[in-house]
Each structure stands twice: as structure tokens, then as C-alpha cells.
Short mmCIF file of N, CA, C and O in Angstrom, two decimals:
data_model
loop_
_atom_site.label_atom_id
_atom_site.label_comp_id
_atom_site.label_asym_id
_atom_site.label_seq_id
_atom_site.Cartn_x
_atom_site.Cartn_y
_atom_site.Cartn_z
N UNK A 150 -98.90 3.87 -195.11
CA UNK A 150 -99.49 4.67 -194.05
C UNK A 150 -99.94 3.68 -192.96
O UNK A 150 -99.66 3.82 -191.92
N UNK A 151 -100.58 2.64 -193.38
CA UNK A 151 -101.23 1.62 -192.39
C UNK A 151 -100.05 1.04 -191.55
O UNK A 151 -100.27 0.91 -190.56
N UNK A 152 -99.14 0.54 -192.28
CA UNK A 152 -97.92 0.01 -191.51
C UNK A 152 -97.17 0.89 -190.59
O UNK A 152 -97.05 0.52 -189.48
N UNK A 153 -97.08 2.21 -190.92
CA UNK A 153 -96.46 3.28 -189.92
C UNK A 153 -97.54 3.54 -188.72
O UNK A 153 -96.88 3.46 -187.56
N UNK A 154 -98.75 3.53 -188.79
CA UNK A 154 -99.63 3.66 -187.79
C UNK A 154 -99.51 2.35 -186.93
O UNK A 154 -99.54 2.69 -185.81
N UNK A 155 -99.39 1.26 -187.53
CA UNK A 155 -99.51 0.04 -186.83
C UNK A 155 -98.36 0.00 -185.86
O UNK A 155 -98.17 -0.40 -184.75
N UNK A 156 -97.21 0.52 -186.50
CA UNK A 156 -95.87 0.34 -185.72
C UNK A 156 -95.93 1.48 -184.62
O UNK A 156 -95.54 1.19 -183.45
N UNK A 157 -96.48 2.54 -184.96
CA UNK A 157 -96.64 3.77 -183.73
C UNK A 157 -97.39 3.04 -182.50
O UNK A 157 -97.16 3.34 -181.40
N UNK A 158 -98.47 2.57 -182.91
CA UNK A 158 -99.45 2.03 -181.91
C UNK A 158 -98.79 0.61 -181.30
O UNK A 158 -99.00 0.67 -179.88
N UNK A 159 -98.17 0.09 -181.73
CA UNK A 159 -97.39 -0.98 -181.11
C UNK A 159 -96.19 -0.55 -180.11
O UNK A 159 -96.15 -0.97 -179.06
N UNK A 160 -95.48 0.69 -180.65
CA UNK A 160 -94.57 1.04 -179.71
C UNK A 160 -95.14 1.90 -178.67
O UNK A 160 -94.72 1.79 -177.44
N UNK A 161 -96.40 2.50 -178.57
CA UNK A 161 -97.10 3.08 -177.61
C UNK A 161 -97.47 1.97 -176.44
O UNK A 161 -97.19 2.10 -175.47
N UNK A 162 -98.02 0.88 -177.06
CA UNK A 162 -98.44 -0.11 -176.17
C UNK A 162 -97.28 -0.77 -175.49
O UNK A 162 -97.45 -0.88 -174.20
N UNK A 163 -96.19 -0.74 -176.15
CA UNK A 163 -95.01 -1.43 -175.53
C UNK A 163 -94.50 -0.42 -174.35
O UNK A 163 -94.06 -0.90 -173.31
N UNK A 164 -94.60 0.84 -174.60
CA UNK A 164 -94.26 1.68 -173.74
C UNK A 164 -95.13 1.79 -172.41
O UNK A 164 -94.79 1.77 -171.22
N UNK A 165 -96.69 1.49 -172.49
CA UNK A 165 -97.57 1.15 -171.56
C UNK A 165 -97.13 -0.06 -170.85
O UNK A 165 -97.25 0.27 -169.38
N UNK A 166 -96.88 -1.15 -171.38
CA UNK A 166 -96.39 -2.23 -170.45
C UNK A 166 -95.13 -2.03 -169.59
O UNK A 166 -95.32 -2.12 -168.57
N UNK A 167 -94.28 -1.19 -170.21
CA UNK A 167 -93.06 -1.00 -169.42
C UNK A 167 -93.23 0.08 -168.47
O UNK A 167 -92.71 -0.27 -167.30
N UNK A 168 -94.07 1.05 -168.46
CA UNK A 168 -94.70 1.83 -167.41
C UNK A 168 -95.13 0.88 -166.21
O UNK A 168 -94.88 1.28 -165.19
N UNK A 169 -96.11 0.25 -166.54
CA UNK A 169 -96.83 -0.58 -165.68
C UNK A 169 -95.72 -1.58 -164.97
O UNK A 169 -95.93 -1.57 -163.59
N UNK A 170 -94.74 -2.19 -165.54
CA UNK A 170 -93.89 -2.82 -164.86
C UNK A 170 -93.10 -1.99 -163.99
O UNK A 170 -92.72 -2.55 -162.76
N UNK A 171 -92.57 -1.03 -164.34
CA UNK A 171 -91.71 -0.10 -163.52
C UNK A 171 -92.68 0.34 -162.64
O UNK A 171 -92.00 0.45 -161.32
N UNK A 172 -93.83 0.84 -162.68
CA UNK A 172 -94.65 1.27 -161.54
C UNK A 172 -94.96 0.29 -160.46
O UNK A 172 -94.68 0.51 -159.25
N UNK A 173 -95.18 -1.04 -160.98
CA UNK A 173 -95.43 -2.08 -159.92
C UNK A 173 -94.20 -2.53 -159.25
O UNK A 173 -94.19 -2.64 -158.10
N UNK A 174 -92.94 -2.44 -159.64
CA UNK A 174 -91.75 -2.73 -159.28
C UNK A 174 -91.56 -1.68 -157.93
O UNK A 174 -91.20 -2.03 -156.85
N UNK A 175 -91.75 -0.45 -158.34
CA UNK A 175 -91.40 0.63 -157.32
C UNK A 175 -92.45 0.90 -156.42
O UNK A 175 -92.23 1.00 -155.04
N UNK A 176 -93.64 0.41 -156.80
CA UNK A 176 -94.80 0.42 -155.69
C UNK A 176 -94.70 -0.76 -154.73
O UNK A 176 -94.66 -0.71 -153.53
N UNK A 177 -94.15 -1.89 -155.09
CA UNK A 177 -93.85 -3.13 -154.18
C UNK A 177 -92.78 -2.81 -153.49
O UNK A 177 -92.94 -2.99 -152.11
N UNK A 178 -91.75 -2.12 -153.92
CA UNK A 178 -90.56 -1.72 -152.84
C UNK A 178 -91.09 -0.69 -151.86
O UNK A 178 -90.75 -0.79 -150.74
N UNK A 179 -91.94 0.20 -152.26
CA UNK A 179 -92.59 1.15 -151.29
C UNK A 179 -93.26 0.58 -150.27
O UNK A 179 -93.26 0.92 -149.11
N UNK A 180 -94.29 -0.45 -150.78
CA UNK A 180 -95.26 -1.16 -149.96
C UNK A 180 -94.61 -2.04 -148.76
O UNK A 180 -94.75 -2.00 -147.70
N UNK A 181 -93.28 -2.29 -149.14
CA UNK A 181 -92.53 -3.23 -148.35
C UNK A 181 -92.17 -2.55 -146.98
O UNK A 181 -92.03 -3.08 -145.90
N UNK A 182 -92.08 -1.29 -147.33
CA UNK A 182 -91.40 -0.30 -146.10
C UNK A 182 -92.63 0.36 -145.24
O UNK A 182 -92.43 1.00 -144.28
N UNK A 183 -93.95 0.25 -145.70
CA UNK A 183 -94.92 1.02 -145.02
C UNK A 183 -95.42 0.38 -143.78
O UNK A 183 -95.41 -0.87 -143.77
N UNK A 184 -95.65 0.95 -142.89
CA UNK A 184 -95.92 0.48 -141.43
C UNK A 184 -97.34 -0.37 -141.37
O UNK A 184 -97.53 -1.14 -140.57
N UNK A 185 -98.09 -0.07 -142.15
CA UNK A 185 -99.38 -0.89 -142.13
C UNK A 185 -99.47 -1.97 -143.14
O UNK A 185 -100.69 -2.68 -143.20
N UNK A 186 -98.58 -2.23 -143.72
CA UNK A 186 -98.50 -3.41 -144.78
C UNK A 186 -97.71 -4.61 -144.05
O UNK A 186 -96.75 -4.49 -143.46
N UNK A 187 -98.42 -5.89 -144.01
CA UNK A 187 -97.83 -6.79 -143.68
C UNK A 187 -96.83 -7.62 -144.36
O UNK A 187 -95.77 -8.02 -144.18
N UNK A 188 -97.38 -8.10 -145.83
CA UNK A 188 -96.66 -8.64 -146.71
C UNK A 188 -96.78 -8.13 -148.20
O UNK A 188 -97.94 -7.59 -148.34
N UNK A 189 -95.80 -8.39 -148.91
CA UNK A 189 -96.22 -7.92 -150.48
C UNK A 189 -95.62 -9.17 -151.21
O UNK A 189 -94.56 -9.93 -151.04
N UNK A 190 -96.51 -9.39 -152.21
CA UNK A 190 -96.10 -10.51 -152.95
C UNK A 190 -96.13 -9.69 -154.55
O UNK A 190 -96.87 -9.26 -155.28
N UNK A 191 -94.82 -10.05 -155.07
CA UNK A 191 -94.54 -9.68 -156.37
C UNK A 191 -93.11 -10.18 -156.72
O UNK A 191 -92.23 -10.07 -156.11
N UNK A 192 -93.25 -11.05 -157.96
CA UNK A 192 -91.90 -11.58 -158.40
C UNK A 192 -90.84 -10.67 -158.72
O UNK A 192 -89.61 -11.24 -158.67
N UNK A 193 -90.88 -9.44 -158.70
CA UNK A 193 -89.73 -8.31 -158.77
C UNK A 193 -89.00 -8.30 -157.60
O UNK A 193 -87.86 -7.68 -157.69
N UNK A 194 -89.54 -8.70 -156.48
CA UNK A 194 -88.88 -8.52 -155.13
C UNK A 194 -87.83 -9.47 -155.00
O UNK A 194 -88.00 -10.57 -155.13
N UNK A 195 -86.35 -9.05 -154.66
CA UNK A 195 -85.54 -10.13 -154.42
C UNK A 195 -85.77 -10.85 -153.09
O UNK A 195 -86.28 -10.25 -152.30
N UNK A 196 -85.88 -12.16 -153.24
CA UNK A 196 -86.31 -12.77 -152.27
C UNK A 196 -87.71 -13.45 -152.19
O UNK A 196 -87.97 -14.29 -151.60
N UNK A 197 -88.47 -12.94 -153.23
CA UNK A 197 -89.98 -13.64 -153.37
C UNK A 197 -89.35 -14.82 -154.07
O UNK A 197 -88.57 -15.10 -154.88
N UNK A 198 -90.34 -15.99 -153.61
CA UNK A 198 -89.87 -17.40 -153.98
C UNK A 198 -90.14 -17.49 -155.59
O UNK A 198 -89.79 -18.63 -155.99
N UNK A 199 -90.67 -16.59 -156.52
CA UNK A 199 -90.64 -16.85 -157.66
C UNK A 199 -89.69 -15.86 -158.37
O UNK A 199 -89.59 -15.83 -159.69
N UNK A 200 -88.81 -15.03 -157.57
CA UNK A 200 -88.06 -14.09 -158.11
C UNK A 200 -87.10 -14.68 -159.23
O UNK A 200 -86.82 -14.13 -160.27
N UNK A 201 -86.39 -15.59 -158.94
CA UNK A 201 -85.37 -16.34 -159.76
C UNK A 201 -85.97 -16.69 -160.99
O UNK A 201 -85.28 -16.28 -162.18
N UNK A 202 -86.97 -17.43 -160.99
CA UNK A 202 -87.71 -17.95 -162.37
C UNK A 202 -88.15 -16.75 -163.13
O UNK A 202 -88.02 -16.91 -164.29
N UNK A 203 -88.54 -15.75 -162.48
CA UNK A 203 -89.27 -14.52 -163.13
C UNK A 203 -88.14 -13.91 -163.95
O UNK A 203 -88.11 -13.44 -164.96
N UNK A 204 -87.04 -13.67 -163.30
CA UNK A 204 -85.92 -12.96 -163.55
C UNK A 204 -85.32 -13.61 -165.17
O UNK A 204 -85.00 -12.92 -165.93
N UNK A 205 -85.24 -14.84 -164.91
CA UNK A 205 -84.92 -15.50 -166.12
C UNK A 205 -85.87 -15.71 -167.29
O UNK A 205 -85.40 -15.77 -168.41
N UNK A 206 -87.23 -15.80 -167.17
CA UNK A 206 -88.13 -15.88 -168.09
C UNK A 206 -88.78 -14.73 -168.51
O UNK A 206 -89.39 -14.80 -169.50
N UNK A 207 -88.72 -13.52 -167.87
CA UNK A 207 -89.41 -12.35 -167.98
C UNK A 207 -88.51 -11.30 -168.54
O UNK A 207 -87.59 -11.04 -167.87
N UNK A 208 -89.25 -10.19 -169.36
CA UNK A 208 -88.53 -9.17 -169.62
C UNK A 208 -88.73 -8.00 -168.49
O UNK A 208 -87.85 -7.06 -168.11
N UNK A 209 -89.72 -7.99 -167.74
CA UNK A 209 -90.22 -7.34 -166.66
C UNK A 209 -90.90 -8.07 -165.73
O UNK A 209 -90.91 -9.44 -165.95
N UNK A 210 -91.56 -7.77 -164.75
CA UNK A 210 -92.16 -8.64 -163.78
C UNK A 210 -93.69 -8.47 -163.77
O UNK A 210 -94.21 -8.94 -162.77
N UNK A 211 -94.26 -7.62 -164.63
CA UNK A 211 -95.81 -7.55 -164.76
C UNK A 211 -96.20 -6.41 -163.84
O UNK A 211 -95.42 -5.83 -163.02
N UNK A 212 -97.38 -6.16 -164.13
CA UNK A 212 -97.85 -4.70 -163.48
C UNK A 212 -99.04 -5.39 -162.27
O UNK A 212 -99.56 -4.55 -161.88
N UNK A 213 -99.06 -6.57 -161.87
CA UNK A 213 -99.96 -7.08 -160.89
C UNK A 213 -99.19 -7.62 -159.67
O UNK A 213 -98.36 -8.16 -159.85
N UNK A 214 -99.51 -7.03 -158.59
CA UNK A 214 -98.90 -7.42 -157.23
C UNK A 214 -100.05 -7.39 -156.41
O UNK A 214 -101.26 -7.12 -156.47
N UNK A 215 -99.77 -8.11 -155.29
CA UNK A 215 -100.68 -8.36 -154.11
C UNK A 215 -100.05 -7.91 -152.73
O UNK A 215 -98.81 -8.15 -152.78
N UNK A 216 -100.85 -7.54 -151.83
CA UNK A 216 -100.33 -7.13 -150.42
C UNK A 216 -101.19 -7.21 -149.43
O UNK A 216 -102.53 -7.26 -149.69
N UNK A 217 -100.78 -7.64 -148.27
CA UNK A 217 -101.71 -7.80 -147.07
C UNK A 217 -101.55 -6.70 -146.24
O UNK A 217 -100.43 -6.23 -145.91
N UNK A 218 -102.65 -6.12 -145.57
CA UNK A 218 -102.61 -5.16 -144.76
C UNK A 218 -102.29 -5.63 -143.10
O UNK A 218 -103.24 -6.65 -142.88
N UNK A 219 -101.65 -5.21 -142.19
CA UNK A 219 -101.50 -5.46 -140.93
C UNK A 219 -103.01 -6.04 -140.20
O UNK A 219 -103.07 -6.93 -139.61
N UNK A 220 -103.73 -4.99 -140.36
CA UNK A 220 -105.01 -4.91 -139.54
C UNK A 220 -105.86 -5.82 -140.32
O UNK A 220 -106.24 -5.49 -141.58
N UNK A 221 -106.35 -6.95 -139.76
CA UNK A 221 -107.08 -7.91 -140.64
C UNK A 221 -108.49 -7.44 -141.05
O UNK A 221 -109.13 -7.94 -141.98
N UNK A 222 -108.83 -6.51 -140.43
CA UNK A 222 -110.26 -5.85 -140.92
C UNK A 222 -110.18 -4.74 -141.30
O UNK A 222 -111.28 -4.07 -141.83
N UNK A 223 -109.14 -4.15 -141.89
CA UNK A 223 -108.89 -2.90 -142.33
C UNK A 223 -108.91 -2.81 -144.04
O UNK A 223 -109.27 -1.77 -144.54
N UNK A 224 -109.16 -4.10 -144.68
CA UNK A 224 -109.12 -4.11 -146.07
C UNK A 224 -110.08 -3.09 -146.76
O UNK A 224 -109.99 -2.52 -147.66
N UNK A 225 -111.47 -3.20 -146.27
CA UNK A 225 -112.53 -2.47 -146.87
C UNK A 225 -112.27 -1.09 -146.82
O UNK A 225 -112.63 -0.22 -147.54
N UNK A 226 -111.68 -0.56 -145.46
CA UNK A 226 -111.43 0.79 -145.31
C UNK A 226 -110.32 1.22 -146.31
O UNK A 226 -110.49 2.36 -146.75
N UNK A 227 -109.43 0.46 -146.42
CA UNK A 227 -108.22 0.92 -147.28
C UNK A 227 -108.92 1.07 -148.57
O UNK A 227 -108.70 2.40 -149.12
N UNK A 228 -109.60 0.33 -149.31
CA UNK A 228 -110.26 0.43 -150.69
C UNK A 228 -111.18 1.66 -150.77
O UNK A 228 -111.21 2.40 -151.61
N UNK A 229 -112.03 1.98 -149.43
CA UNK A 229 -112.84 3.18 -149.74
C UNK A 229 -112.07 4.42 -149.47
O UNK A 229 -112.57 5.40 -149.99
N UNK A 230 -110.90 4.29 -148.77
CA UNK A 230 -110.18 5.46 -148.73
C UNK A 230 -109.34 6.02 -149.98
O UNK A 230 -108.72 7.10 -150.20
N UNK A 231 -109.12 5.38 -150.89
CA UNK A 231 -108.27 5.31 -152.16
C UNK A 231 -109.33 6.59 -152.81
O UNK A 231 -110.54 6.56 -152.83
N UNK A 232 -108.60 7.61 -153.31
CA UNK A 232 -109.03 8.46 -154.05
C UNK A 232 -108.81 8.65 -155.53
O UNK A 232 -109.46 8.97 -156.30
N UNK A 233 -107.51 8.08 -155.85
CA UNK A 233 -107.06 8.02 -157.20
C UNK A 233 -107.12 6.54 -157.94
O UNK A 233 -107.97 6.56 -159.06
N UNK A 234 -106.91 5.73 -157.31
CA UNK A 234 -107.05 4.24 -157.80
C UNK A 234 -108.58 3.83 -157.56
O UNK A 234 -109.18 4.30 -156.55
N UNK A 235 -109.15 2.99 -158.21
CA UNK A 235 -110.34 2.57 -157.99
C UNK A 235 -110.53 0.94 -157.82
O UNK A 235 -109.75 0.25 -158.29
N UNK A 236 -111.44 0.66 -157.26
CA UNK A 236 -111.97 -0.74 -156.81
C UNK A 236 -112.51 -1.34 -158.21
O UNK A 236 -113.21 -0.63 -159.03
N UNK A 237 -112.28 -2.37 -158.62
CA UNK A 237 -112.81 -3.06 -159.64
C UNK A 237 -112.67 -4.49 -159.53
O UNK A 237 -111.97 -5.19 -158.79
N UNK A 238 -113.56 -5.23 -160.32
CA UNK A 238 -113.58 -6.75 -160.20
C UNK A 238 -112.78 -7.47 -161.43
O UNK A 238 -112.60 -8.56 -161.29
N UNK A 239 -111.92 -6.61 -161.89
CA UNK A 239 -110.92 -7.14 -163.06
C UNK A 239 -109.73 -6.44 -162.66
O UNK A 239 -109.60 -5.48 -162.13
N UNK A 240 -108.60 -7.06 -163.28
CA UNK A 240 -107.27 -6.35 -163.11
C UNK A 240 -106.64 -5.91 -164.52
O UNK A 240 -105.42 -5.99 -164.53
N UNK A 241 -107.49 -5.79 -165.44
CA UNK A 241 -106.88 -5.40 -166.81
C UNK A 241 -107.25 -3.90 -167.17
O UNK A 241 -108.32 -3.75 -167.86
N UNK A 242 -106.43 -3.19 -166.98
CA UNK A 242 -106.86 -1.61 -167.19
C UNK A 242 -105.40 -1.00 -167.41
O UNK A 242 -104.42 -1.59 -166.82
N UNK A 243 -105.32 0.16 -167.89
CA UNK A 243 -104.26 1.22 -167.84
C UNK A 243 -104.19 1.91 -166.49
O UNK A 243 -103.25 2.67 -166.12
N UNK A 244 -105.23 1.97 -165.82
CA UNK A 244 -105.56 2.62 -164.62
C UNK A 244 -105.24 1.69 -163.51
O UNK A 244 -105.21 0.57 -163.54
N UNK A 245 -104.81 2.25 -162.45
CA UNK A 245 -104.51 1.45 -161.18
C UNK A 245 -105.92 1.01 -160.68
O UNK A 245 -106.76 1.79 -160.54
N UNK A 246 -106.07 -0.22 -160.56
CA UNK A 246 -107.35 -0.79 -159.88
C UNK A 246 -106.93 -1.85 -158.78
O UNK A 246 -105.69 -2.41 -158.97
N UNK A 247 -107.86 -1.95 -157.68
CA UNK A 247 -107.35 -2.80 -156.57
C UNK A 247 -108.72 -3.80 -156.51
O UNK A 247 -109.93 -3.28 -156.95
N UNK A 248 -108.52 -4.84 -155.90
CA UNK A 248 -109.79 -5.69 -155.42
C UNK A 248 -109.29 -6.75 -154.52
O UNK A 248 -108.29 -7.41 -154.78
N UNK A 249 -110.11 -7.07 -153.64
CA UNK A 249 -109.85 -8.19 -152.86
C UNK A 249 -110.10 -9.37 -153.33
O UNK A 249 -111.22 -9.57 -154.32
N UNK A 250 -109.31 -10.65 -153.38
CA UNK A 250 -109.70 -11.90 -153.93
C UNK A 250 -111.09 -12.31 -153.64
O UNK A 250 -111.63 -13.02 -154.27
N UNK A 251 -111.50 -11.96 -152.51
CA UNK A 251 -113.13 -12.35 -152.04
C UNK A 251 -113.88 -12.07 -152.84
O UNK A 251 -115.10 -12.60 -152.87
N UNK A 252 -113.78 -10.83 -153.63
CA UNK A 252 -114.92 -10.36 -154.26
C UNK A 252 -114.29 -10.29 -155.94
O UNK A 252 -114.96 -9.73 -156.94
N UNK A 253 -113.19 -10.85 -156.32
CA UNK A 253 -112.58 -11.00 -157.70
C UNK A 253 -112.42 -12.34 -157.81
O UNK A 253 -113.06 -13.00 -158.38
N UNK A 254 -110.82 -12.78 -158.08
CA UNK A 254 -110.50 -13.79 -158.37
C UNK A 254 -110.88 -15.11 -157.62
O UNK A 254 -111.06 -16.33 -158.29
N UNK A 255 -111.36 -15.13 -156.20
CA UNK A 255 -111.70 -16.17 -155.62
C UNK A 255 -113.08 -15.98 -154.87
O UNK A 255 -113.39 -16.36 -154.00
N UNK A 256 -114.00 -15.26 -155.79
CA UNK A 256 -115.08 -15.00 -155.25
C UNK A 256 -116.26 -16.16 -154.94
O UNK A 256 -117.08 -16.14 -154.12
N UNK A 257 -115.88 -17.20 -155.69
CA UNK A 257 -116.60 -18.47 -155.62
C UNK A 257 -116.35 -19.40 -154.40
O UNK A 257 -116.74 -20.30 -154.00
N UNK A 258 -115.02 -18.87 -153.83
CA UNK A 258 -114.56 -19.88 -152.78
C UNK A 258 -115.08 -19.31 -151.38
O UNK A 258 -115.26 -18.05 -151.01
N UNK A 259 -115.20 -20.00 -150.32
CA UNK A 259 -115.68 -19.78 -148.95
C UNK A 259 -114.35 -19.20 -148.30
O UNK A 259 -113.36 -19.39 -148.76
N UNK A 260 -114.55 -18.50 -147.16
CA UNK A 260 -113.38 -18.07 -146.35
C UNK A 260 -112.64 -19.33 -145.90
O UNK A 260 -111.17 -19.18 -146.00
N UNK A 261 -113.10 -20.49 -145.79
CA UNK A 261 -112.26 -21.47 -145.26
C UNK A 261 -111.52 -22.18 -146.52
O UNK A 261 -110.28 -22.26 -146.25
N UNK A 262 -112.17 -22.02 -147.72
CA UNK A 262 -111.38 -22.35 -149.07
C UNK A 262 -110.18 -21.59 -148.99
O UNK A 262 -109.09 -22.12 -149.64
N UNK A 263 -110.57 -20.24 -149.12
CA UNK A 263 -109.58 -19.19 -149.43
C UNK A 263 -108.22 -19.69 -148.32
O UNK A 263 -107.13 -19.41 -148.83
N UNK A 264 -108.56 -19.64 -147.04
CA UNK A 264 -107.52 -19.99 -146.12
C UNK A 264 -106.83 -21.28 -146.23
O UNK A 264 -105.60 -21.19 -146.49
N UNK A 265 -107.54 -22.23 -146.87
CA UNK A 265 -106.55 -23.21 -147.29
C UNK A 265 -105.73 -23.25 -148.45
O UNK A 265 -104.80 -23.78 -148.49
N UNK A 266 -106.02 -22.29 -149.25
CA UNK A 266 -105.41 -21.98 -150.44
C UNK A 266 -104.29 -20.98 -149.91
O UNK A 266 -103.42 -20.79 -151.01
N UNK A 267 -104.20 -20.42 -149.01
CA UNK A 267 -103.07 -19.54 -148.41
C UNK A 267 -103.56 -18.00 -148.93
O UNK A 267 -102.59 -17.19 -148.80
N UNK A 268 -104.73 -17.73 -149.16
CA UNK A 268 -105.35 -16.54 -149.42
C UNK A 268 -105.83 -15.96 -147.98
O UNK A 268 -106.95 -16.10 -147.91
N UNK A 269 -105.28 -14.81 -147.67
CA UNK A 269 -105.71 -14.27 -146.38
C UNK A 269 -106.99 -13.13 -146.90
O UNK A 269 -106.81 -12.76 -147.82
N UNK A 270 -107.77 -12.97 -145.85
CA UNK A 270 -108.88 -11.99 -146.18
C UNK A 270 -108.41 -10.64 -146.14
O UNK A 270 -109.20 -9.93 -146.76
N UNK A 271 -107.31 -10.37 -145.67
CA UNK A 271 -106.91 -9.04 -145.76
C UNK A 271 -105.77 -8.84 -147.01
O UNK A 271 -105.09 -7.84 -147.03
N UNK A 272 -105.95 -9.62 -148.11
CA UNK A 272 -105.09 -9.50 -149.04
C UNK A 272 -105.85 -8.57 -150.09
O UNK A 272 -106.98 -8.84 -150.55
N UNK A 273 -105.09 -7.76 -150.73
CA UNK A 273 -105.36 -6.74 -151.96
C UNK A 273 -104.68 -7.05 -153.04
O UNK A 273 -103.45 -6.96 -153.12
N UNK A 274 -105.42 -7.37 -154.23
CA UNK A 274 -104.60 -7.59 -155.46
C UNK A 274 -104.78 -5.92 -156.06
O UNK A 274 -105.72 -5.40 -155.99
N UNK A 275 -103.58 -5.78 -156.83
CA UNK A 275 -103.56 -4.49 -157.51
C UNK A 275 -102.99 -4.78 -158.87
O UNK A 275 -101.92 -5.17 -158.95
N UNK A 276 -103.55 -4.06 -159.66
CA UNK A 276 -103.09 -3.93 -161.03
C UNK A 276 -102.54 -2.47 -161.25
O UNK A 276 -103.33 -1.61 -161.20
N UNK A 277 -101.16 -2.36 -161.21
CA UNK A 277 -100.74 -1.03 -161.16
C UNK A 277 -100.80 -0.28 -162.62
O UNK A 277 -100.26 -0.96 -163.54
N UNK A 278 -101.23 0.79 -162.74
CA UNK A 278 -101.39 1.58 -164.03
C UNK A 278 -100.30 2.35 -164.51
O UNK A 278 -98.90 2.00 -163.84
N UNK A 279 -100.37 2.97 -165.51
CA UNK A 279 -99.34 3.80 -166.14
C UNK A 279 -99.28 5.13 -165.62
O UNK A 279 -98.58 5.93 -166.24
N UNK A 280 -100.06 5.49 -164.45
CA UNK A 280 -100.20 6.79 -164.10
C UNK A 280 -98.79 7.14 -163.56
O UNK A 280 -98.06 6.24 -163.36
N UNK A 281 -98.55 8.58 -163.15
CA UNK A 281 -97.39 8.79 -162.38
C UNK A 281 -97.26 8.13 -161.01
O UNK A 281 -98.19 8.25 -160.33
N UNK A 282 -95.93 7.51 -160.97
CA UNK A 282 -95.77 6.62 -159.61
C UNK A 282 -96.14 7.49 -158.47
O UNK A 282 -96.49 6.92 -157.48
N UNK A 283 -95.57 8.81 -158.46
CA UNK A 283 -96.00 9.46 -157.19
C UNK A 283 -97.52 9.53 -156.80
O UNK A 283 -97.89 9.63 -155.71
N UNK A 284 -98.37 9.76 -157.91
CA UNK A 284 -99.80 9.84 -157.66
C UNK A 284 -100.32 8.43 -156.76
O UNK A 284 -100.95 8.55 -155.97
N UNK A 285 -99.78 7.37 -157.40
CA UNK A 285 -100.24 6.05 -157.02
C UNK A 285 -99.54 5.84 -155.47
O UNK A 285 -100.49 5.78 -154.77
N UNK A 286 -98.33 6.14 -155.38
CA UNK A 286 -97.90 5.98 -153.82
C UNK A 286 -98.49 7.08 -153.11
O UNK A 286 -98.84 6.61 -151.81
N UNK A 287 -98.74 8.10 -153.42
CA UNK A 287 -99.46 9.27 -152.57
C UNK A 287 -100.70 8.63 -152.30
O UNK A 287 -101.37 8.98 -151.04
N UNK A 288 -101.70 8.31 -153.10
CA UNK A 288 -102.91 7.57 -152.87
C UNK A 288 -102.98 6.37 -152.05
O UNK A 288 -103.78 6.40 -151.06
N UNK A 289 -102.00 5.70 -152.05
CA UNK A 289 -101.77 4.38 -151.12
C UNK A 289 -101.46 5.00 -149.83
O UNK A 289 -101.98 4.42 -149.06
N UNK A 290 -100.56 5.78 -149.66
CA UNK A 290 -100.20 6.35 -148.50
C UNK A 290 -101.34 6.96 -147.73
O UNK A 290 -101.36 6.62 -146.50
N UNK A 291 -102.16 7.67 -148.28
CA UNK A 291 -103.10 8.60 -147.68
C UNK A 291 -104.07 7.55 -147.24
O UNK A 291 -104.69 7.39 -146.11
N UNK A 292 -104.51 6.58 -148.14
CA UNK A 292 -105.60 5.48 -147.81
C UNK A 292 -104.99 4.53 -146.39
O UNK A 292 -105.64 4.08 -145.53
N UNK A 293 -103.69 4.11 -146.43
CA UNK A 293 -103.08 3.17 -145.42
C UNK A 293 -102.92 4.03 -144.19
O UNK A 293 -103.17 3.43 -143.27
N UNK A 294 -102.71 5.42 -144.34
CA UNK A 294 -102.62 5.80 -143.17
C UNK A 294 -103.99 6.48 -142.38
O UNK A 294 -103.84 6.78 -141.20
N UNK A 295 -104.93 6.32 -143.30
CA UNK A 295 -106.27 6.63 -142.56
C UNK A 295 -107.10 5.46 -142.00
O UNK A 295 -108.35 5.54 -142.01
N UNK A 296 -106.27 4.35 -141.90
CA UNK A 296 -106.84 3.18 -141.46
C UNK A 296 -107.21 3.27 -139.90
O UNK A 296 -106.61 3.86 -139.27
#
């Protein structure tokens, strides 16, 4: 019994990872076409400078991506406009979470240090969850269109 339960949980977990990968890939493609998005960073995008290495080394491209908004000052508005995804200081969840590097991964760096590292202040990091992709895209769309 214990072995069967373990295998069942493992299959469920693998399914979640696959859904997150697929959602991130679809969301990155969708973000590339949005009028209010400046750049998208995700190794699943053909042409991304890490794409060829990721294609050789990975089974999927992961559930984390980042993107920058064209309006340099709109990032806080985008995050507050989200209704489905939520802001978090971490990127490890089955839910879709977003956060700017200045309050998450690079909180201890000054704006000047982030700029020197190539991290724009309008960058948003996103851990794409396992929700239905249409729910995620609709939420991002309404948040981006209300800037």
C-alpha cells in the first residue's frame, strides 16, 4: 500500500511540474505579443540566449519567467491590478506568483547595483502555477491593459 501511495503522489507531482512548464511556455509566447510588454526572458523562447543549452539539458524549460513592462513606472500598478495571481516574496508555489526583483531576489541591491547587473526596475519575475492557462493569461491581460 505504501509503495502504491508513493508512486501515485510522485505521478501527481510530475504532472504539476509538467503543467507549470507548459503554462510558462504558453504565457511567455503570449507576453511576447502584448503591446505593454517590452521584453520576455524565458529559455523556452527560440532566440533566447539560453535556449539551445536549455533544449539540450532540460526536459522542459521550467515554470519561472520574467518580463519587463514598457512603462518604466507601471510595475507596481500591474501587480496591484492582478486579481488571480498574487504578489509574493518567493517564487515557489503551485499558484501563479509575481514579484519584482527589487523586493524579492535582489532586495539587498541598490537601484544602481541592479542596473549594473542588467536588472531593470520594470522587471517582473513570475512563477507560473498549475492553474488553467486561460485564467492566468486573462488576469495578466486585464492587469496590463489597465496600466
